[in-house]
PDB file of C-alpha atoms in Angstrom:
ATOM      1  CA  UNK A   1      -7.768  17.634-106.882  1.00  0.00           C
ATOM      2  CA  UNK A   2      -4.433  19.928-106.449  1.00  0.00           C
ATOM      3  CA  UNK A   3      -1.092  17.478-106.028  1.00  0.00           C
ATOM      4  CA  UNK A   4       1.536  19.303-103.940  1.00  0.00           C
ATOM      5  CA  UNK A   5       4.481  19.145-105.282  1.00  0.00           C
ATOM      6  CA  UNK A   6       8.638  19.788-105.284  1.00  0.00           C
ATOM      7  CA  UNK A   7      11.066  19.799-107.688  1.00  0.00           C
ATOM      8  CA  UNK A   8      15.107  18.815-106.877  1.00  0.00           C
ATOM      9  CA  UNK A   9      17.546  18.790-109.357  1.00  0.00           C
ATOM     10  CA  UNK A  10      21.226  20.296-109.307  1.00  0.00           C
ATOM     11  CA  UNK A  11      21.489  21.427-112.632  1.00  0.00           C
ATOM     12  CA  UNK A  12      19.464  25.128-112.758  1.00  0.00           C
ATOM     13  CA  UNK A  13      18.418  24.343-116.409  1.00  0.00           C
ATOM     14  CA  UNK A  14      16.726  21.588-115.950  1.00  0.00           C
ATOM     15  CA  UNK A  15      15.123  22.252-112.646  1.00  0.00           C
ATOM     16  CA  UNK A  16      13.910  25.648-114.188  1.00  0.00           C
ATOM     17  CA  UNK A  17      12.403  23.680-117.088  1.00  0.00           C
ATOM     18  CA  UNK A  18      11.362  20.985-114.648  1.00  0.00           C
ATOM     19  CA  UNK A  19       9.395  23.903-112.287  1.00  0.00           C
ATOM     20  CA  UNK A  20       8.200  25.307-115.350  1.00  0.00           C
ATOM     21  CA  UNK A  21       5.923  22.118-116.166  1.00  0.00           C
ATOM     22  CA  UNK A  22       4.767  21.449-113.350  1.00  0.00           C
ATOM     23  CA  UNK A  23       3.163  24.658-113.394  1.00  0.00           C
ATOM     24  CA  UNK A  24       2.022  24.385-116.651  1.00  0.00           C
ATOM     25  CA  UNK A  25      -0.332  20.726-115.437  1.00  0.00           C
ATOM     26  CA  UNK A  26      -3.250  21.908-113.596  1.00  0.00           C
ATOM     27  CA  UNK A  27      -3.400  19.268-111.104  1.00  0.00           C
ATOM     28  CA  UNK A  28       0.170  20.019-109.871  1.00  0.00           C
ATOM     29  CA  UNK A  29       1.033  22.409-107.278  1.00  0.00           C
ATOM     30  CA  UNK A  30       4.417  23.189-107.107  1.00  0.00           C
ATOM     31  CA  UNK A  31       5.104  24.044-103.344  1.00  0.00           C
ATOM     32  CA  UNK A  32       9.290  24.847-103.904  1.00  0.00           C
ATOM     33  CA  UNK A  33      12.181  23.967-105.840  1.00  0.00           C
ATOM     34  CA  UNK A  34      15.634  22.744-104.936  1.00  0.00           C
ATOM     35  CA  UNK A  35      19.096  22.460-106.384  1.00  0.00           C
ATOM     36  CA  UNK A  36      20.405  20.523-103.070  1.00  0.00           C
ATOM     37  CA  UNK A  37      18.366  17.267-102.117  1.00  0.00           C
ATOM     38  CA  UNK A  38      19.598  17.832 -98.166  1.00  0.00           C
ATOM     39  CA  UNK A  39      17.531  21.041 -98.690  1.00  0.00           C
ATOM     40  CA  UNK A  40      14.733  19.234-100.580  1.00  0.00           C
ATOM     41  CA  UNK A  41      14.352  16.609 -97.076  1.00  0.00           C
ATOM     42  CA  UNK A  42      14.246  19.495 -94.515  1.00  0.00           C
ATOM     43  CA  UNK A  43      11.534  20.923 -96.738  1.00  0.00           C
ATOM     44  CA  UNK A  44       9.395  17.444 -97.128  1.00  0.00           C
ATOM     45  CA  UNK A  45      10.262  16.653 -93.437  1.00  0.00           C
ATOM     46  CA  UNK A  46       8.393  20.055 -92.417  1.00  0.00           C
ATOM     47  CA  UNK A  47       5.565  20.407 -94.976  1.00  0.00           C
ATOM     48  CA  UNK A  48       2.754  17.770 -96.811  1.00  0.00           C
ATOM     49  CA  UNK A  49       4.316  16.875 -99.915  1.00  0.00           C
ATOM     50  CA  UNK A  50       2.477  14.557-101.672  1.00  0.00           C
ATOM     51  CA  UNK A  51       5.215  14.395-104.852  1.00  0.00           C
ATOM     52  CA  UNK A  52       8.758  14.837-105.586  1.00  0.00           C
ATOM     53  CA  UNK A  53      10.080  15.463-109.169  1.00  0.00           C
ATOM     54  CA  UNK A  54      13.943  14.236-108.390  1.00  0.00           C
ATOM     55  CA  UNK A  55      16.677  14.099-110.076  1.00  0.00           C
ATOM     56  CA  UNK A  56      19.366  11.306-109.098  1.00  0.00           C
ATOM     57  CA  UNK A  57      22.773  12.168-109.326  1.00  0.00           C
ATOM     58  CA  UNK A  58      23.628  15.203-107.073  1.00  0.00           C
ATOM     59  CA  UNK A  59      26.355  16.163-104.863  1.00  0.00           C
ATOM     60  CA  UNK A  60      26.081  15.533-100.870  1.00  0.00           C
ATOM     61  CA  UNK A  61      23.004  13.614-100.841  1.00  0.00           C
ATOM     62  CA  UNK A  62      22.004  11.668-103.781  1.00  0.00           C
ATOM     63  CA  UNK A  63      18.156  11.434-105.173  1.00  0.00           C
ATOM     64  CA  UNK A  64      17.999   7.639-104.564  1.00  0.00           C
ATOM     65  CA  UNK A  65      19.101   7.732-101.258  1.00  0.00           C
ATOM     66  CA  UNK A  66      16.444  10.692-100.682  1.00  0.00           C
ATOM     67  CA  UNK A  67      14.048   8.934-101.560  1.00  0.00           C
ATOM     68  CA  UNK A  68      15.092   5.339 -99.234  1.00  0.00           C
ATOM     69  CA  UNK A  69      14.579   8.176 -96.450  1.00  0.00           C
ATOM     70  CA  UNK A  70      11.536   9.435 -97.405  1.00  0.00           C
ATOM     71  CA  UNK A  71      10.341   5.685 -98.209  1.00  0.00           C
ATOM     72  CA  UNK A  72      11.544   5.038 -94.507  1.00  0.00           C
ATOM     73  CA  UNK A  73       9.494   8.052 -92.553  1.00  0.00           C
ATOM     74  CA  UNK A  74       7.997   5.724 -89.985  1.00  0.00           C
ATOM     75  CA  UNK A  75       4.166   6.717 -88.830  1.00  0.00           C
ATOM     76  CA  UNK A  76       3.784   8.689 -91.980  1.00  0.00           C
ATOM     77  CA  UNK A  77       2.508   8.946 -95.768  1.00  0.00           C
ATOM     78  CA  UNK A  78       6.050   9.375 -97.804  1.00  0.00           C
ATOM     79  CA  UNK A  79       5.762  11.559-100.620  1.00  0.00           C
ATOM     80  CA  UNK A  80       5.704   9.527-103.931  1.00  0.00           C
ATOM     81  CA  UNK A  81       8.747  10.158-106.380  1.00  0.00           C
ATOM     82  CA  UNK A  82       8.817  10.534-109.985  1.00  0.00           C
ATOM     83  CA  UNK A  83      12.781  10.469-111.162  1.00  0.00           C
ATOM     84  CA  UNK A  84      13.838  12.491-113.724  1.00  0.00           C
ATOM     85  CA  UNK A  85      17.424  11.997-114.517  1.00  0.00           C
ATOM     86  CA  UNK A  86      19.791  11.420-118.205  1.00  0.00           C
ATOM     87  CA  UNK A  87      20.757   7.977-117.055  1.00  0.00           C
ATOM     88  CA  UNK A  88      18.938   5.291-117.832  1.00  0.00           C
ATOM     89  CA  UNK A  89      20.784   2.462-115.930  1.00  0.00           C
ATOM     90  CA  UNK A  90      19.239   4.133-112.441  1.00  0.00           C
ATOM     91  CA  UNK A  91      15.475   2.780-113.710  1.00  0.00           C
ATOM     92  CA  UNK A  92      15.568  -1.003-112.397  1.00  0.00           C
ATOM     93  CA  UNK A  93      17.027   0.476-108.784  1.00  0.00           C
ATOM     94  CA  UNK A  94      14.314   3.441-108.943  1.00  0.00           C
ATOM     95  CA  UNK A  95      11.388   0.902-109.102  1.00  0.00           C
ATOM     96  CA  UNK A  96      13.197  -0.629-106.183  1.00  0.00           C
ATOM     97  CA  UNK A  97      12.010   2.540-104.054  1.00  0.00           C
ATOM     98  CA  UNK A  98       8.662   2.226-105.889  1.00  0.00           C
ATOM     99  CA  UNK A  99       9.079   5.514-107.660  1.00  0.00           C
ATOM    100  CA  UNK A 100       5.910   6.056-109.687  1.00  0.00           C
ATOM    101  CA  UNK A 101       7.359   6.945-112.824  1.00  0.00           C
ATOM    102  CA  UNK A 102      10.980   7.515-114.355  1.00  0.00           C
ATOM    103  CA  UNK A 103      11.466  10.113-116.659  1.00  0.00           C
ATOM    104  CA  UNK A 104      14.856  10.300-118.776  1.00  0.00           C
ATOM    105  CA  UNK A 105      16.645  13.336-120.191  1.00  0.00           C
ATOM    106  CA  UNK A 106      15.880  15.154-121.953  1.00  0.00           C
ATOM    107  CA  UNK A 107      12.081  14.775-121.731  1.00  0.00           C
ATOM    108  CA  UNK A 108       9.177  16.290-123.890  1.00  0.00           C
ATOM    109  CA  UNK A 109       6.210  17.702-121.666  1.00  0.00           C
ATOM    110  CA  UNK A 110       4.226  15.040-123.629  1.00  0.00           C
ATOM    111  CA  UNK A 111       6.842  13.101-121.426  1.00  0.00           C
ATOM    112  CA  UNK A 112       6.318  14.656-118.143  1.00  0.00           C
ATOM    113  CA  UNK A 113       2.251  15.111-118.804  1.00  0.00           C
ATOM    114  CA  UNK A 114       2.420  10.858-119.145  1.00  0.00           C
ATOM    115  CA  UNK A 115       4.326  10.362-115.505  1.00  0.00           C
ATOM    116  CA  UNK A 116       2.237  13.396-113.722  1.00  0.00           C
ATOM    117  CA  UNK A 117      -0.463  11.608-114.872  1.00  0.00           C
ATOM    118  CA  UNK A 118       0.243   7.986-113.224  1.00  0.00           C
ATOM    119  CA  UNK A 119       0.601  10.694-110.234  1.00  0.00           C
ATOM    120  CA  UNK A 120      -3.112  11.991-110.465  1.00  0.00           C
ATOM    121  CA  UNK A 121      -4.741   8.740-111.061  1.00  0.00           C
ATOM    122  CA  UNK A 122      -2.488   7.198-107.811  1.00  0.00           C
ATOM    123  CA  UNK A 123      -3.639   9.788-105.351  1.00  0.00           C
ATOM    124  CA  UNK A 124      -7.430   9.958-107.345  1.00  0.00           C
ATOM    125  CA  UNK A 125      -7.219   6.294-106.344  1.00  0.00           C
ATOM    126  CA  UNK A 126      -6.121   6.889-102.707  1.00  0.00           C
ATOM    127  CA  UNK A 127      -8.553   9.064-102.110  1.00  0.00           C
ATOM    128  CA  UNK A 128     -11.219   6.693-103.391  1.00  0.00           C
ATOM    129  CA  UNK A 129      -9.876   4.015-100.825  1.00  0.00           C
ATOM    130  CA  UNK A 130      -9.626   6.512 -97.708  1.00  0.00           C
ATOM    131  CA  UNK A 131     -13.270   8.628 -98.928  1.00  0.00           C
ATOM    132  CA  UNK A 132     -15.310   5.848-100.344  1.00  0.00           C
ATOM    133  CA  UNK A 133     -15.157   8.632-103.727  1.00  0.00           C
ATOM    134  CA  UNK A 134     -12.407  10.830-104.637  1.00  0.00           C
ATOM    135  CA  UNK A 135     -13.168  14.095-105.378  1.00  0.00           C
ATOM    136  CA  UNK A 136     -14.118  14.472-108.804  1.00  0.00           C
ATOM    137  CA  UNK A 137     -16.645  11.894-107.543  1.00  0.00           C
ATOM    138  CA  UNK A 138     -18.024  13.577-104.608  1.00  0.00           C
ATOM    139  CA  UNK A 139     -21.555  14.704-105.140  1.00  0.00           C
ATOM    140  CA  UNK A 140     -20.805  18.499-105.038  1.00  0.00           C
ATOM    141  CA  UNK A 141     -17.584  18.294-107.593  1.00  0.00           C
ATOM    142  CA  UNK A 142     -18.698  20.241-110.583  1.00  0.00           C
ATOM    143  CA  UNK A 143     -15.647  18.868-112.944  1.00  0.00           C
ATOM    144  CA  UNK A 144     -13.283  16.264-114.202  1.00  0.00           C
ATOM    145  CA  UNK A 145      -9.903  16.432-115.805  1.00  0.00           C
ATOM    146  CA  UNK A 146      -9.935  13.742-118.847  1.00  0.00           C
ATOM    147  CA  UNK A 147      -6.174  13.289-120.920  1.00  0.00           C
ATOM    148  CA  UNK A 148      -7.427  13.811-124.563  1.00  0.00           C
ATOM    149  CA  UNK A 149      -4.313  13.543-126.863  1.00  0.00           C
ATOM    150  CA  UNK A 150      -1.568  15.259-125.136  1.00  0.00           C
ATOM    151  CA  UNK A 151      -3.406  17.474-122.530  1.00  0.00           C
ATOM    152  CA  UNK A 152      -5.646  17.311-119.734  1.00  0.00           C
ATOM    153  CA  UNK A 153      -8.867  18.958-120.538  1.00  0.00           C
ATOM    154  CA  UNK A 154     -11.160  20.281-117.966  1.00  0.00           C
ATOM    155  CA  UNK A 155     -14.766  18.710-118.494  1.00  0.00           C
ATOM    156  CA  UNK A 156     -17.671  20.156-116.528  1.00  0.00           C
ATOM    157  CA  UNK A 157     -20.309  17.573-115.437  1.00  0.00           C
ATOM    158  CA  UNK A 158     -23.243  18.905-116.143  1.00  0.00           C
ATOM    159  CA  UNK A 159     -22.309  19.398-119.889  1.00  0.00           C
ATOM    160  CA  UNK A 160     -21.882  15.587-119.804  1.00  0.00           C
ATOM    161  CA  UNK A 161     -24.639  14.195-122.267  1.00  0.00           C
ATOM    162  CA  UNK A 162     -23.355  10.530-122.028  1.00  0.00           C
ATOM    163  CA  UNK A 163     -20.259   7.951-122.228  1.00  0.00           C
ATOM    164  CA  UNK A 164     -19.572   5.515-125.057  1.00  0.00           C
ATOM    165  CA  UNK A 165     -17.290   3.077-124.976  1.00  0.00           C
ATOM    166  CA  UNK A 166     -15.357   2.884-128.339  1.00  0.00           C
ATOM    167  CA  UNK A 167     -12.221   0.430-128.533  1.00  0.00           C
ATOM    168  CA  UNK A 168      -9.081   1.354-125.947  1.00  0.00           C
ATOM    169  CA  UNK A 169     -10.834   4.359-125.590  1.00  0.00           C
ATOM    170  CA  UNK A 170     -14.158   5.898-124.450  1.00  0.00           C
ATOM    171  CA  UNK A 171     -16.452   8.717-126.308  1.00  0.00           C
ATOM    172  CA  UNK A 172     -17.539  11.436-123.427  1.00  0.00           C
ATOM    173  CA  UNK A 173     -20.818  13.288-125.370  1.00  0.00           C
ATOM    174  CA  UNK A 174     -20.967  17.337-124.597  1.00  0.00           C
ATOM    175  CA  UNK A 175     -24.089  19.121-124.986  1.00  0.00           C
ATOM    176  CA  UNK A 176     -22.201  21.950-126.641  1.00  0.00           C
ATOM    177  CA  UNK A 177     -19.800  20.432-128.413  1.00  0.00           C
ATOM    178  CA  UNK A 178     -20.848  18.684-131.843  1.00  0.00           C
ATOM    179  CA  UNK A 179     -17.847  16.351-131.547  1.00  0.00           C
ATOM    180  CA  UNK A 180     -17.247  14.257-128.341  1.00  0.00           C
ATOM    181  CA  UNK A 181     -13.954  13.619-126.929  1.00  0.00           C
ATOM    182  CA  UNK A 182     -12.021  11.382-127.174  1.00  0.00           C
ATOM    183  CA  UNK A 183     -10.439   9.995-124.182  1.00  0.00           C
ATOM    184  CA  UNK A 184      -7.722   7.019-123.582  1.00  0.00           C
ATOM    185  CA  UNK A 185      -9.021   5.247-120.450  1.00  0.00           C
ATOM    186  CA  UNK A 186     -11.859   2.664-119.847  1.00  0.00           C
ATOM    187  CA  UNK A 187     -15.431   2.808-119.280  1.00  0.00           C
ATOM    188  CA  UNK A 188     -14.900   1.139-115.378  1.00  0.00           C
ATOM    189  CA  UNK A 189     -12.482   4.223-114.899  1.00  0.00           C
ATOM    190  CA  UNK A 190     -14.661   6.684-115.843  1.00  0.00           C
ATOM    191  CA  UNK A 191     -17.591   4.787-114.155  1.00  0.00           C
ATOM    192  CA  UNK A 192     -15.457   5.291-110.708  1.00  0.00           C
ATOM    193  CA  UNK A 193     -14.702   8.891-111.784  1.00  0.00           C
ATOM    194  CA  UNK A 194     -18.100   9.806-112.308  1.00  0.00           C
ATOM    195  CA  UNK A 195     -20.571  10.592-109.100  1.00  0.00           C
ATOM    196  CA  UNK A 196     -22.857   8.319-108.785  1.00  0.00           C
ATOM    197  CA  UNK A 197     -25.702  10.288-107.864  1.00  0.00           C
ATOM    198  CA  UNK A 198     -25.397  12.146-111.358  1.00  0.00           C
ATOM    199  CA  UNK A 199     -24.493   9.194-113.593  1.00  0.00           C
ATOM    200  CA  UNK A 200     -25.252   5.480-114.357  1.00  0.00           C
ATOM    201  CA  UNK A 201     -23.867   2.875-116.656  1.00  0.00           C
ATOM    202  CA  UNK A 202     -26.590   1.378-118.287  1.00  0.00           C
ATOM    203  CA  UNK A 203     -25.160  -1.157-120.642  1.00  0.00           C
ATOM    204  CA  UNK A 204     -21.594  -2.196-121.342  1.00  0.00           C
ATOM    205  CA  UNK A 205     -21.095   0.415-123.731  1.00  0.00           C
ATOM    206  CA  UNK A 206     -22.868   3.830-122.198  1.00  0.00           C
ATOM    207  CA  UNK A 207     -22.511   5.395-119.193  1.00  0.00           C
ATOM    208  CA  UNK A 208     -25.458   7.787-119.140  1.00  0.00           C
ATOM    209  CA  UNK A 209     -26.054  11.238-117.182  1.00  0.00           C
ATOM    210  CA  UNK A 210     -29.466  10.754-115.236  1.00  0.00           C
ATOM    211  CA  UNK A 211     -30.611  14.680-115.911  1.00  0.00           C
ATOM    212  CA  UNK A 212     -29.954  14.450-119.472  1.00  0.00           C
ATOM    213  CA  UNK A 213     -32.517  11.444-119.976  1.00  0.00           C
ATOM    214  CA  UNK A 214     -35.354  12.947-122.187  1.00  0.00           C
ATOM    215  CA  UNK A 215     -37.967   9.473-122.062  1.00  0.00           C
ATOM    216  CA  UNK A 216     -37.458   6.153-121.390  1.00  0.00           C
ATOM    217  CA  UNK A 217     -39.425   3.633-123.797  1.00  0.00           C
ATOM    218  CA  UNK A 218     -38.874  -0.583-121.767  1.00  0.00           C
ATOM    219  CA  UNK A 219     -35.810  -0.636-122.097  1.00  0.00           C
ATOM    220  CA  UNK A 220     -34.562   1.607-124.370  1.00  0.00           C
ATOM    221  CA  UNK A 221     -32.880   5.247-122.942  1.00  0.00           C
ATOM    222  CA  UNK A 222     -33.492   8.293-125.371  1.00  0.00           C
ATOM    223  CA  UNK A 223     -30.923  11.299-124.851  1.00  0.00           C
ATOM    224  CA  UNK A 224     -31.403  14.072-127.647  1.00  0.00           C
ATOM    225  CA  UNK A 225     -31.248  11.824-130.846  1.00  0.00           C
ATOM    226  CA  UNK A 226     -29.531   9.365-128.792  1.00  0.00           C
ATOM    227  CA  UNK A 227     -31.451   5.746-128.400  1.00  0.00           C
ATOM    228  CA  UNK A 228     -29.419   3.754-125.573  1.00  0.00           C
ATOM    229  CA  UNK A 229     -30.092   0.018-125.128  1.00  0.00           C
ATOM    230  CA  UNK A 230     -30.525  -0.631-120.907  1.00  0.00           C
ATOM    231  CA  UNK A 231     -28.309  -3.661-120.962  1.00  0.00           C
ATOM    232  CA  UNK A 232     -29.466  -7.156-119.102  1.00  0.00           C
ATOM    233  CA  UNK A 233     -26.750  -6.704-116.281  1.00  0.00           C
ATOM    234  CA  UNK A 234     -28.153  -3.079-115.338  1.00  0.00           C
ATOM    235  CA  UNK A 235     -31.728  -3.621-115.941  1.00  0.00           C
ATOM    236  CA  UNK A 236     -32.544  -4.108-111.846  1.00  0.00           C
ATOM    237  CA  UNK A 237     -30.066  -1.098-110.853  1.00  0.00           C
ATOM    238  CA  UNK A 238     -31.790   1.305-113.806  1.00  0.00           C
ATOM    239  CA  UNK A 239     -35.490  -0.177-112.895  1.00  0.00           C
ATOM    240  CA  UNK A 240     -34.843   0.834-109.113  1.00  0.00           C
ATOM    241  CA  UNK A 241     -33.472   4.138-109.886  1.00  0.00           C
ATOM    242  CA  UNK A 242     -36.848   4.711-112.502  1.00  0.00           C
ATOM    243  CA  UNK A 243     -38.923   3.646-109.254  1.00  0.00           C
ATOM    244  CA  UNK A 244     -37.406   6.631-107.135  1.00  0.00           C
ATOM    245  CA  UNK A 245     -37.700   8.627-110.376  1.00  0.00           C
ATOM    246  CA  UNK A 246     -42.028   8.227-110.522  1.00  0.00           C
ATOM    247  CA  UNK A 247     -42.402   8.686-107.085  1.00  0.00           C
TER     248      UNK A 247
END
């Protein structure tokens, strides 16, 4: 999933620097860049922009009253707004516009990464609400993004042995890696962000890929050296999907 994206912000520094991450995230697309948000509006009003990096004080046309137009757009999806701006007494009225994020000079990419983020799990969600799956969940996607640290690693599916949960965060097994990875999210997440037709969560704590199963012993799963209990709440859903399996 590719987020298309602008950037407005008066001061050529920062909206260099801003450009110049959002290039940098993979899911981002940046579309244009502004210095004038008057410019910025007859750009969005013309083109699907799904996210605006905005700063808030500018001459002419400020970036919180941008965005109350774009928020007004009758018969149309508004483009979401992430502020970024070096005052922090704007945050309470930014909410106000439901901005997704506020971001407050000067930031750190780790920064940025966090808000863009928020932005990529938003429009991951959307897409689950208007497609039933979003698209790293479609049957044919062959990868996921997953934040691990302070960057957004690319994960390809069928490298995906299995999914442990392990505190706040979840282990995601790799056939090739002899480490898994280490991921900040929850196990119902990644259970929406993983087709179905490829995966199944078998017990509270694993989240299994159904080609990677070597033998299953009652109710025991055995990946590799791997021995995953089928938990009570999944046995029906994993004993139907065996029955399709021995057909």
């Amino acid at each position: 999933m590719k987020i298309s994206c602008v950037a407005v912000d008066d001061e050529p520094l920062a909206l260099d620097l801003l450009a110049k991450f959002v290039e940098k995230t993979p899911f981002l697309e940046l579309q244009a860049k502004f210095s004038s948000a008057i410019e910025a509006l007859a750009y969005v009003n013309q083109h699907e922009i799904q996210l605006v990096f905005l700063d808030i004080q500018m001459p002419d046309l400020s970036g919180m009253e941008l965005a109350r137009i774009l928020d007004g757009k009758k018969n149309t999806s508004p483009p979401r707004i992430i502020f970024c701006t070096a005052y922090h007494q704007f945050a309470i009225e930014g909410y106000k516009v439901d901005a997704l994020d506020y971001l407050l000079k000067p930031y750190s990419y780790e920064d940025f990464l966090s808000a863009a983020t928020k932005a990529f799990h938003f429009f991951g969600t959307k897409e689950n609400t208007t497609l039933s799956r979003s698209e790293a969940s479609r049957p044919n996607a062959e990868y996921i993004f997953l934040k691990v640290e302070y960057q957004l690693i690319k994960v390809v599916l069928q490298d995906i042995t299995h999914v442990e949960a392990y505190k706040d965060y979840v282990k995601v097994h790799i056939s090739s890696k002899k480490h898994p990875l280490l991921s900040l999210t929850s196990m119902k997440n990644m259970e929406e962000l993983l087709p179905s037709d490829q995966f199944m969560r078998v017990h509270r704590s694993f989240i299994v890929a159904l080609n990677k199963i070597d033998s299953v012993s009652k109710n025991t799963i055995q990946i590799g050296d791997q021995h995953i209990a089928v938990g009570d709440l999944y046995k029906v859903q994993f004993a139907e999907f065996l029955s399709r399996w021995m057909k």
